[in-house]
PDB file of C-alpha atoms in Angstrom:
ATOM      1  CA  UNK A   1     -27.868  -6.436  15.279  1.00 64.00           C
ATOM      2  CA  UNK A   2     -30.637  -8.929  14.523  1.00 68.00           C
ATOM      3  CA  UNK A   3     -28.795 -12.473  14.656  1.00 89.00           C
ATOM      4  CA  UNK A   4     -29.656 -16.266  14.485  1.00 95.00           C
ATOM      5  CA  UNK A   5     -27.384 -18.203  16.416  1.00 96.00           C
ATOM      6  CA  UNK A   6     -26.642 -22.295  14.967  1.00 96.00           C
ATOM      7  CA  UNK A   7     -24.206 -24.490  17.008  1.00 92.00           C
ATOM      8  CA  UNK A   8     -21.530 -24.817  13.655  1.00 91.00           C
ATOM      9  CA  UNK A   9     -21.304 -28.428  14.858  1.00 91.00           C
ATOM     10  CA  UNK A  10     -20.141 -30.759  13.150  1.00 95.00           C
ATOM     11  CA  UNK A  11     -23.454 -32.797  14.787  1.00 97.00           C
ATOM     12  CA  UNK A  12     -22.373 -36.949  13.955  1.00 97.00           C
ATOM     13  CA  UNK A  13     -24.911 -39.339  14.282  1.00 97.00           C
ATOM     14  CA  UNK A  14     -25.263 -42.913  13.343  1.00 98.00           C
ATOM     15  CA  UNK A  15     -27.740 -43.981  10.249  1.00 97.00           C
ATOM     16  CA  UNK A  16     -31.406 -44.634  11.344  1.00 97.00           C
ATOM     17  CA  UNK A  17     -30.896 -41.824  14.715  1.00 98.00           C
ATOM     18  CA  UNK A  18     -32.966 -38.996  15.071  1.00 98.00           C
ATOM     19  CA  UNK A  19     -30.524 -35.625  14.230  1.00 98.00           C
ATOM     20  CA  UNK A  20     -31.768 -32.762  16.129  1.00 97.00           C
ATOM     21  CA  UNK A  21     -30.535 -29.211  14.837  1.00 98.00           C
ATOM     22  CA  UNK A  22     -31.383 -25.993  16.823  1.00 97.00           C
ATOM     23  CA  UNK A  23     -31.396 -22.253  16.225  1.00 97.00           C
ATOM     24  CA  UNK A  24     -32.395 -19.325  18.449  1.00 96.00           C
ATOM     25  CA  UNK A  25     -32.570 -15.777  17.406  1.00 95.00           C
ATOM     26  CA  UNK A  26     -32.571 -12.438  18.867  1.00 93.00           C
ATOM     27  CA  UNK A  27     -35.579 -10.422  16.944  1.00 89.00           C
ATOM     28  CA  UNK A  28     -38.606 -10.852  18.823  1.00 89.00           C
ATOM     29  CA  UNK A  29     -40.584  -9.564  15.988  1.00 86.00           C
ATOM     30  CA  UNK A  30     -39.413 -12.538  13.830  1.00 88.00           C
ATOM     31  CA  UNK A  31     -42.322 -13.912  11.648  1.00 87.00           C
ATOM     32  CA  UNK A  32     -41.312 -16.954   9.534  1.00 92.00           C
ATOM     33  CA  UNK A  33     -38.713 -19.606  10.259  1.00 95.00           C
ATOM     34  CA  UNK A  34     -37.134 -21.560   7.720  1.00 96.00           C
ATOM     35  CA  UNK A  35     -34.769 -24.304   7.172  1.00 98.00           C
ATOM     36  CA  UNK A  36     -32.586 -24.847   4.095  1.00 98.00           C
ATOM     37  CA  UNK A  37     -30.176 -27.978   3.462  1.00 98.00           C
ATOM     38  CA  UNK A  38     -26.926 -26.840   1.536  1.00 98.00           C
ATOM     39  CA  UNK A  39     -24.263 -29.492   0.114  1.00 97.00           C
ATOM     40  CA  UNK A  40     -21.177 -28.610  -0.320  1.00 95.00           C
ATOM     41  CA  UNK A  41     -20.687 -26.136  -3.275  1.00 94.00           C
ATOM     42  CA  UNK A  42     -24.753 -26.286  -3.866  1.00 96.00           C
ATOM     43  CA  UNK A  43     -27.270 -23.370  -3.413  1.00 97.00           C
ATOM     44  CA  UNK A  44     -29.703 -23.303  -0.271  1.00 98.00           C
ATOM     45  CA  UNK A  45     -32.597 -26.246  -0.722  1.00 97.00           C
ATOM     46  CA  UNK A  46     -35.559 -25.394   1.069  1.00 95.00           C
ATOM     47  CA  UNK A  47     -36.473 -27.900   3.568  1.00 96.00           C
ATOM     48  CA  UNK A  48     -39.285 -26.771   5.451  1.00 94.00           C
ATOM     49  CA  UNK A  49     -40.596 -23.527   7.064  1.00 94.00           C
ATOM     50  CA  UNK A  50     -42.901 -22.505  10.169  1.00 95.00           C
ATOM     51  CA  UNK A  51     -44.322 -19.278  11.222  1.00 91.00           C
ATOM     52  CA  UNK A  52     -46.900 -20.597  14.563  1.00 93.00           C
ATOM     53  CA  UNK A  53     -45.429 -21.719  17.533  1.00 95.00           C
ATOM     54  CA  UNK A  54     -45.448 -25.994  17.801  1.00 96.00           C
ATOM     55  CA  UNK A  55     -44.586 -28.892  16.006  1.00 97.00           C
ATOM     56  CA  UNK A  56     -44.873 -29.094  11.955  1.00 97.00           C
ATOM     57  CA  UNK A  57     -44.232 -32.336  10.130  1.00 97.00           C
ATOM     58  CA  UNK A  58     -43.622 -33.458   7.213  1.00 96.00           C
ATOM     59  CA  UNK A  59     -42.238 -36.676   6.197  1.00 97.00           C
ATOM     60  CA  UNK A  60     -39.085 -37.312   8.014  1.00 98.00           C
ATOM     61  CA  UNK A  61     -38.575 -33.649   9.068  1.00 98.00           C
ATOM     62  CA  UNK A  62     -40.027 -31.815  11.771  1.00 98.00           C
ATOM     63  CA  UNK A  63     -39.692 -28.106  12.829  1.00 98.00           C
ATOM     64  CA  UNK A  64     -40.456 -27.412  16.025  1.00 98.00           C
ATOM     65  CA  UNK A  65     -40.947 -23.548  17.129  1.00 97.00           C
ATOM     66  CA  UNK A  66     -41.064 -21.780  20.352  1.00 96.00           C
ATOM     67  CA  UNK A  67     -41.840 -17.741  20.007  1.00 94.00           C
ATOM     68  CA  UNK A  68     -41.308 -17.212  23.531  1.00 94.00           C
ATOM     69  CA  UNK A  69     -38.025 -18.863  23.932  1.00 95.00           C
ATOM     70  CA  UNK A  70     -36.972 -17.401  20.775  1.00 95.00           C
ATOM     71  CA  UNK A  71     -35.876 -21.176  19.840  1.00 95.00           C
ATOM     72  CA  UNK A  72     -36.620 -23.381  16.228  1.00 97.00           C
ATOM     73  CA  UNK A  73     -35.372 -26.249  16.237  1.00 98.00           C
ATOM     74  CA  UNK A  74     -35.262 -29.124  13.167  1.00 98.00           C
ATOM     75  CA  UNK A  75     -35.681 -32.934  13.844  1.00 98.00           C
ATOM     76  CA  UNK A  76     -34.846 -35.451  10.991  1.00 98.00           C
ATOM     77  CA  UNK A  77     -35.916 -38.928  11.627  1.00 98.00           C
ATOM     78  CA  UNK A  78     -34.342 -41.929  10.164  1.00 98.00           C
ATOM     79  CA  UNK A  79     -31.355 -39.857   9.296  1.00 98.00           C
ATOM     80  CA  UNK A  80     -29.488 -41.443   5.961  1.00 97.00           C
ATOM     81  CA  UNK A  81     -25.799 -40.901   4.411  1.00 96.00           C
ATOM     82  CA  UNK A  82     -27.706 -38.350   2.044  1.00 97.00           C
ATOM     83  CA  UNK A  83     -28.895 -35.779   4.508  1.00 98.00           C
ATOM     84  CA  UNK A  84     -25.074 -35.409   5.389  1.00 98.00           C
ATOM     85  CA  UNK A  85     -25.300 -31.286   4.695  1.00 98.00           C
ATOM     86  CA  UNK A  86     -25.364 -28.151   6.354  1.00 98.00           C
ATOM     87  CA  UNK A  87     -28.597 -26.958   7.622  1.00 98.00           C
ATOM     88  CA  UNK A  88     -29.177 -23.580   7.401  1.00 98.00           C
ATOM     89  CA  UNK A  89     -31.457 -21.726  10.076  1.00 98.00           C
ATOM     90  CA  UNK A  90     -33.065 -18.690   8.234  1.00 96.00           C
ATOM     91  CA  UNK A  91     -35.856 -15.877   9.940  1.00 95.00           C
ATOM     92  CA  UNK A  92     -37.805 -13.630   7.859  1.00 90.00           C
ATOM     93  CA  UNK A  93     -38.207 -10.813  10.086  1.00 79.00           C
ATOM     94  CA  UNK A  94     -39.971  -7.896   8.475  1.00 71.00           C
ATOM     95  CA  UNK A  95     -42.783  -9.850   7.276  1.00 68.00           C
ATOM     96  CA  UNK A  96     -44.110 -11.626   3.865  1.00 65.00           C
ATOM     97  CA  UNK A  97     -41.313 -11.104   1.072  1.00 76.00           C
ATOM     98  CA  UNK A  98     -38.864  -9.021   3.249  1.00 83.00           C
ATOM     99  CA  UNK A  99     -35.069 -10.340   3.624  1.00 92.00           C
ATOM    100  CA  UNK A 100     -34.054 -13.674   4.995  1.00 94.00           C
ATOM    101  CA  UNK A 101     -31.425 -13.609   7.969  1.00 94.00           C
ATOM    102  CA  UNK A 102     -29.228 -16.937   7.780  1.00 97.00           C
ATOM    103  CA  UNK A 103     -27.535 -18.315  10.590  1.00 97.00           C
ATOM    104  CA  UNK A 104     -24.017 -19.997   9.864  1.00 96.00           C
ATOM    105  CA  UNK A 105     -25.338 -23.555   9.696  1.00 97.00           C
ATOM    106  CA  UNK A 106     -24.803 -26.734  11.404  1.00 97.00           C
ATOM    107  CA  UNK A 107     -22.861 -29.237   9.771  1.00 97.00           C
ATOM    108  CA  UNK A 108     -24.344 -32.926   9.941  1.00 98.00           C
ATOM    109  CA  UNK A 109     -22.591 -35.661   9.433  1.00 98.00           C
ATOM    110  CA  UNK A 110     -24.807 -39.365   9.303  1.00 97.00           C
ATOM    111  CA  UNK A 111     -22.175 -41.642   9.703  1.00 96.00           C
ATOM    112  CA  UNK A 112     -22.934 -45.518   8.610  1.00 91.00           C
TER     113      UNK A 112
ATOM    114  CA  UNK B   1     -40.978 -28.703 -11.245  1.00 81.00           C
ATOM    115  CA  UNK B   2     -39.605 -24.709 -12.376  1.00 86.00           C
ATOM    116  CA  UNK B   3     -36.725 -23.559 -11.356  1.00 94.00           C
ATOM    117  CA  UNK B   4     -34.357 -20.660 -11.039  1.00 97.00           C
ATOM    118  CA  UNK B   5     -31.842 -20.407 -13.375  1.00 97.00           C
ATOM    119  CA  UNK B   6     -28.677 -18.891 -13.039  1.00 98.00           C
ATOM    120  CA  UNK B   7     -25.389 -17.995 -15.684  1.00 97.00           C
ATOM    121  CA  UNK B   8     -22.356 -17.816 -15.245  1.00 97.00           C
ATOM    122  CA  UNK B   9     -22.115 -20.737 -13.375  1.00 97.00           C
ATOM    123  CA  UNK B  10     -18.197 -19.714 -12.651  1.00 98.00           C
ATOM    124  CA  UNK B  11     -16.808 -15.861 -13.662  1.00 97.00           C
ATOM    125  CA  UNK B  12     -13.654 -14.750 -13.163  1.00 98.00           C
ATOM    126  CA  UNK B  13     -12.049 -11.414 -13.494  1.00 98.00           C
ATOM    127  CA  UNK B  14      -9.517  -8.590 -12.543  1.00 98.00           C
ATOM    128  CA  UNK B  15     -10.101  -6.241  -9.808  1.00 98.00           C
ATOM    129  CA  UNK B  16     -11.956  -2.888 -11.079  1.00 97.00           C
ATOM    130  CA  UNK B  17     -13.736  -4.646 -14.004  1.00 98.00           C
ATOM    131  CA  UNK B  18     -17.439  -4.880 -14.436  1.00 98.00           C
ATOM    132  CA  UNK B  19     -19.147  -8.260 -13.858  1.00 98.00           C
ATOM    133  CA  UNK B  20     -22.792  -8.958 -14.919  1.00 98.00           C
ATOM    134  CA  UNK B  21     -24.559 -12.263 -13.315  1.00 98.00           C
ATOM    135  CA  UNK B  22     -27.686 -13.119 -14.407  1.00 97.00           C
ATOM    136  CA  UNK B  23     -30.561 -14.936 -13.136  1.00 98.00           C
ATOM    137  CA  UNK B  24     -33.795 -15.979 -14.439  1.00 97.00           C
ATOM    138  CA  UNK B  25     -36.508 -16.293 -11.839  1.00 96.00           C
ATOM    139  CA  UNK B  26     -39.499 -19.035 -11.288  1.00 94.00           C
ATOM    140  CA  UNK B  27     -42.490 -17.964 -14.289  1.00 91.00           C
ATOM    141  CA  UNK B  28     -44.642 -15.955 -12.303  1.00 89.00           C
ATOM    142  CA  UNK B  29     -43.107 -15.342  -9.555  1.00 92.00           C
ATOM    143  CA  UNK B  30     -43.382 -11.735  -8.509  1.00 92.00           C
ATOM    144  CA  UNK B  31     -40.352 -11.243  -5.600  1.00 94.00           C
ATOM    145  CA  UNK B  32     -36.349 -11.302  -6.346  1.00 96.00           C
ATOM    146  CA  UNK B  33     -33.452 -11.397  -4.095  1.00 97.00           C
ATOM    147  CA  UNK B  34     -29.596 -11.613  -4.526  1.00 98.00           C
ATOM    148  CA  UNK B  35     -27.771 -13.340  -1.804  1.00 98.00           C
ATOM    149  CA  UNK B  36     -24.096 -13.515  -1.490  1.00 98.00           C
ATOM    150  CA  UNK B  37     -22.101 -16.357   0.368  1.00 98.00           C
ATOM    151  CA  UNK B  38     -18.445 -15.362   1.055  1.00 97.00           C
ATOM    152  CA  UNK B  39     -16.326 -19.079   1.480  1.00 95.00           C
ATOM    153  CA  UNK B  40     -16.986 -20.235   5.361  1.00 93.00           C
ATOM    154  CA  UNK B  41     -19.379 -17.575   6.180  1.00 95.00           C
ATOM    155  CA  UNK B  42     -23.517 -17.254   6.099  1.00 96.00           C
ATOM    156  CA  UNK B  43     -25.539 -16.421   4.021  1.00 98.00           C
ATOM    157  CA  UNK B  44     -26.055 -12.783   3.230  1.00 97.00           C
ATOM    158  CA  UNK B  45     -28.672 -10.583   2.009  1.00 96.00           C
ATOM    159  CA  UNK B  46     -27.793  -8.233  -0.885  1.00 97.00           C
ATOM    160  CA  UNK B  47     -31.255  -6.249  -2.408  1.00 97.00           C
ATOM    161  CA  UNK B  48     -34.854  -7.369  -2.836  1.00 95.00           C
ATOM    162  CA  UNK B  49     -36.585  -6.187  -6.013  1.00 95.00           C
ATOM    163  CA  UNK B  50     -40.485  -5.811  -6.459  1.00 92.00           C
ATOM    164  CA  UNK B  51     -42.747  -4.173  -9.210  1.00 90.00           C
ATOM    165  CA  UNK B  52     -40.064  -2.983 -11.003  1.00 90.00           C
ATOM    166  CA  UNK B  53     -37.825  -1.278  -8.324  1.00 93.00           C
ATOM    167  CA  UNK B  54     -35.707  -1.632  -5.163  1.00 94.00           C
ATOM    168  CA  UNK B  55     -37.691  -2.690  -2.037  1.00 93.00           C
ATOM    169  CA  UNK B  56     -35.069  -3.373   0.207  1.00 93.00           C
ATOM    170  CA  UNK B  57     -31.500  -3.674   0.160  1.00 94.00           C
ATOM    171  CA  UNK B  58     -28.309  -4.127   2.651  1.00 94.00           C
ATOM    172  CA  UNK B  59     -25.272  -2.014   3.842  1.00 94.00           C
ATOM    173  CA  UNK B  60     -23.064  -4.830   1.341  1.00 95.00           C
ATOM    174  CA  UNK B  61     -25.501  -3.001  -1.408  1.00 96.00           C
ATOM    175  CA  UNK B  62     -23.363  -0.269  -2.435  1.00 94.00           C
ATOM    176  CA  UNK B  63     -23.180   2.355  -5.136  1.00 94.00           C
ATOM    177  CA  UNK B  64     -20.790  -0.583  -7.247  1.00 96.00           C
ATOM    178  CA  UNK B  65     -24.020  -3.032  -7.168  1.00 97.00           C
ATOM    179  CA  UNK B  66     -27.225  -2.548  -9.480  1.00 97.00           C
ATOM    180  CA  UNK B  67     -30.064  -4.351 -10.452  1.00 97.00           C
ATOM    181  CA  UNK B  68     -32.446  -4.544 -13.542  1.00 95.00           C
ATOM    182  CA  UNK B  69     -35.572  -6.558 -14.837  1.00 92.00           C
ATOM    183  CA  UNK B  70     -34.461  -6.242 -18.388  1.00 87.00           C
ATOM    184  CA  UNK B  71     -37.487  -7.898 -19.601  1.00 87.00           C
ATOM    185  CA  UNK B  72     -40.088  -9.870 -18.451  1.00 79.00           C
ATOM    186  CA  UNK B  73     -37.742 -13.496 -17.648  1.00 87.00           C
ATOM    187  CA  UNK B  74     -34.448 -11.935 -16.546  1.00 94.00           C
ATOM    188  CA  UNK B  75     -32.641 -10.020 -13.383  1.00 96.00           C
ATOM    189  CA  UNK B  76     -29.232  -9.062 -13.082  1.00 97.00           C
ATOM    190  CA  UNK B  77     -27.254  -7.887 -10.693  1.00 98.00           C
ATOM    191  CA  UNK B  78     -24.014  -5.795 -12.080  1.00 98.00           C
ATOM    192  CA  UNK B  79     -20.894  -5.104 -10.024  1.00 98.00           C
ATOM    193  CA  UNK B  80     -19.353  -2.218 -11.212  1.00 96.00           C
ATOM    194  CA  UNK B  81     -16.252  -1.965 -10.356  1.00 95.00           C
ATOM    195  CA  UNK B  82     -14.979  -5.533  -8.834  1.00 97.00           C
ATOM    196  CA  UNK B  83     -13.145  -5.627  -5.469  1.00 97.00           C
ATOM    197  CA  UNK B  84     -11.414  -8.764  -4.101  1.00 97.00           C
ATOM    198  CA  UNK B  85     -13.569  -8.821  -1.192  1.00 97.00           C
ATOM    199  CA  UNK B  86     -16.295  -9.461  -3.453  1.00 97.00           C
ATOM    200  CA  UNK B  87     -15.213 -13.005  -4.566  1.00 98.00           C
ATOM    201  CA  UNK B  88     -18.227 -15.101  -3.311  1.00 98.00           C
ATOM    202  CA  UNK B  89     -21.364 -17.475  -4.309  1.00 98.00           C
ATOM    203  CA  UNK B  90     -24.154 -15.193  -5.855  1.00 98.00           C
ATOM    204  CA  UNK B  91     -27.047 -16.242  -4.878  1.00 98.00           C
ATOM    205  CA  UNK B  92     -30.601 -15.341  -7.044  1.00 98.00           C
ATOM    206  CA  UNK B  93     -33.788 -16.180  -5.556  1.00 97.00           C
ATOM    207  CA  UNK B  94     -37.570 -16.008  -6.184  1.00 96.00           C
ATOM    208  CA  UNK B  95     -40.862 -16.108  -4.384  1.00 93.00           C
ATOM    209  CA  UNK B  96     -44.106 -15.611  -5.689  1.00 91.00           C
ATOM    210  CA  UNK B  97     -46.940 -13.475  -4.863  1.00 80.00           C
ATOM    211  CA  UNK B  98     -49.100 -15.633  -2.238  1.00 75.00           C
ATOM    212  CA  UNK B  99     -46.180 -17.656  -0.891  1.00 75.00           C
ATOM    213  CA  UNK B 100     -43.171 -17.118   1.810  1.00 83.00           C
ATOM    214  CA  UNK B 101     -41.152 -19.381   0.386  1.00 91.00           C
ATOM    215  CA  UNK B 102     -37.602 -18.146  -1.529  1.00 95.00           C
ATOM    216  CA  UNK B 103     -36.106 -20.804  -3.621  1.00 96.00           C
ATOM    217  CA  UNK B 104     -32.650 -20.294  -4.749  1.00 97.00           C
ATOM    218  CA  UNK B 105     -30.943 -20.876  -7.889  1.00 98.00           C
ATOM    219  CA  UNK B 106     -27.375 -22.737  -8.220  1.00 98.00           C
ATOM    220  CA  UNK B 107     -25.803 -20.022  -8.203  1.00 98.00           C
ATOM    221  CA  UNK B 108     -22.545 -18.167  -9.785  1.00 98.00           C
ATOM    222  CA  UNK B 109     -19.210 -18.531  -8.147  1.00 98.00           C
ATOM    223  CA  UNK B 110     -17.466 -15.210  -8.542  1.00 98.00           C
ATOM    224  CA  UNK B 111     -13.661 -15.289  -8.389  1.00 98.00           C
ATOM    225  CA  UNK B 112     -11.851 -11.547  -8.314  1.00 98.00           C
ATOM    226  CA  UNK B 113      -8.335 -11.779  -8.985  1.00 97.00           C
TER     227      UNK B 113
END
């Protein structure tokens, strides 16, 4: 069973803190990495995605990727009221256009 | 900035009807995807379509389920016979040809009663 594993949380930190959000997976042959935000109710929002191991940024958000520890993590800067959501860990495994695997999300909560 | 679309946003029905939900993907983009979310649980793949035909789908994807490119903006996914257990969030999504990228649409809540 190819799996991505999220802590569920609920992760609470104060506005202004850095929120750090992991994932590992078990697929060694995982290509992409992505991470979606999802409000309550809401469809998946596409945050970000990586596919080479190391830091990507962009804006407040960074994903951070380590192939060989089978680890992605997320790290949102500044973090506001408004990026109170779960974020959803996805892999693409097969390759370009193939299925995405979702983890169960971690809830964050940016309290004021 | 485009879009997917998606109708119903809510549908509800009785066990062993046929639902249709329908989705109309990003202009120009080339991949489709359902995805179902059960209440609580993850995200799960249902089928990928491609040029016209099924490129990959999952165990959840059974005989009951179908999908069609009716014409050139639409793709719907049919239940055939509705079960309880498929009360969920439909997810469509769409990717285009030289991306990675899936974006969702808002979904259609699907209640079974």
């Amino acid at each position: 069973q190819k799996e991505v594993e999220q802590n569920s949380g609920p992760l609470s930190v104060p506005e202004g803190a850095i929120a750090s959000l992991n994932c590992t997976y078990s697929d060694r042959g995982s290509q992409s990495f992505f991470w979606y935000r999802q409000y309550s109710g809401k469809s998946p929002e596409l945050i970000m995605f990586i596919y080479s191991n190391g830091d990507k940024e962009d804006g407040r958000f960074t994903a951070q990727l380590n192939k060989a520890s089978q680890y992605v993590s997320l790290l949102i800067r500044d973090s506001q009221p408004s990026d109170s959501a779960t974020y959803l860990c996805a892999v693409n495994i097969a390759g370009t256009a193939s299925k995405l695997t979702f983890g169960t999300g971690t809830r964050l909560q940016v309290t004021l | 900035e485009p879009e997917v679309t998606q109708t119903p946003s809510h549908q509800v029905t009785q066990m062993g009807q046929e639902v249709i939900l329908r989705c109309v993907p990003i202009s120009n983009h080339l991949y489709f995807y359902w995805y179902r979310q059960i209440l609580g649980q993850k995200v799960e793949f249902l089928v990928s379509f491609y040029n016209n035909e099924i490129s990959e789908k999952s165990e959840i994807f059974d005989d009951q389920f179908s999908v069609e490119r009716p014409d050139g903006s639409n793709f719907t996914l049919k239940i055939r016979s509705t079960k309880l257990e498929d009360s969920a969030m439909y997810f469509c999504a769409s990717m285009s040809g030289g991306a990675n990228e899936q974006f969702f649409g808002p979904g259609t809540r699907l209640t079974v009663l």
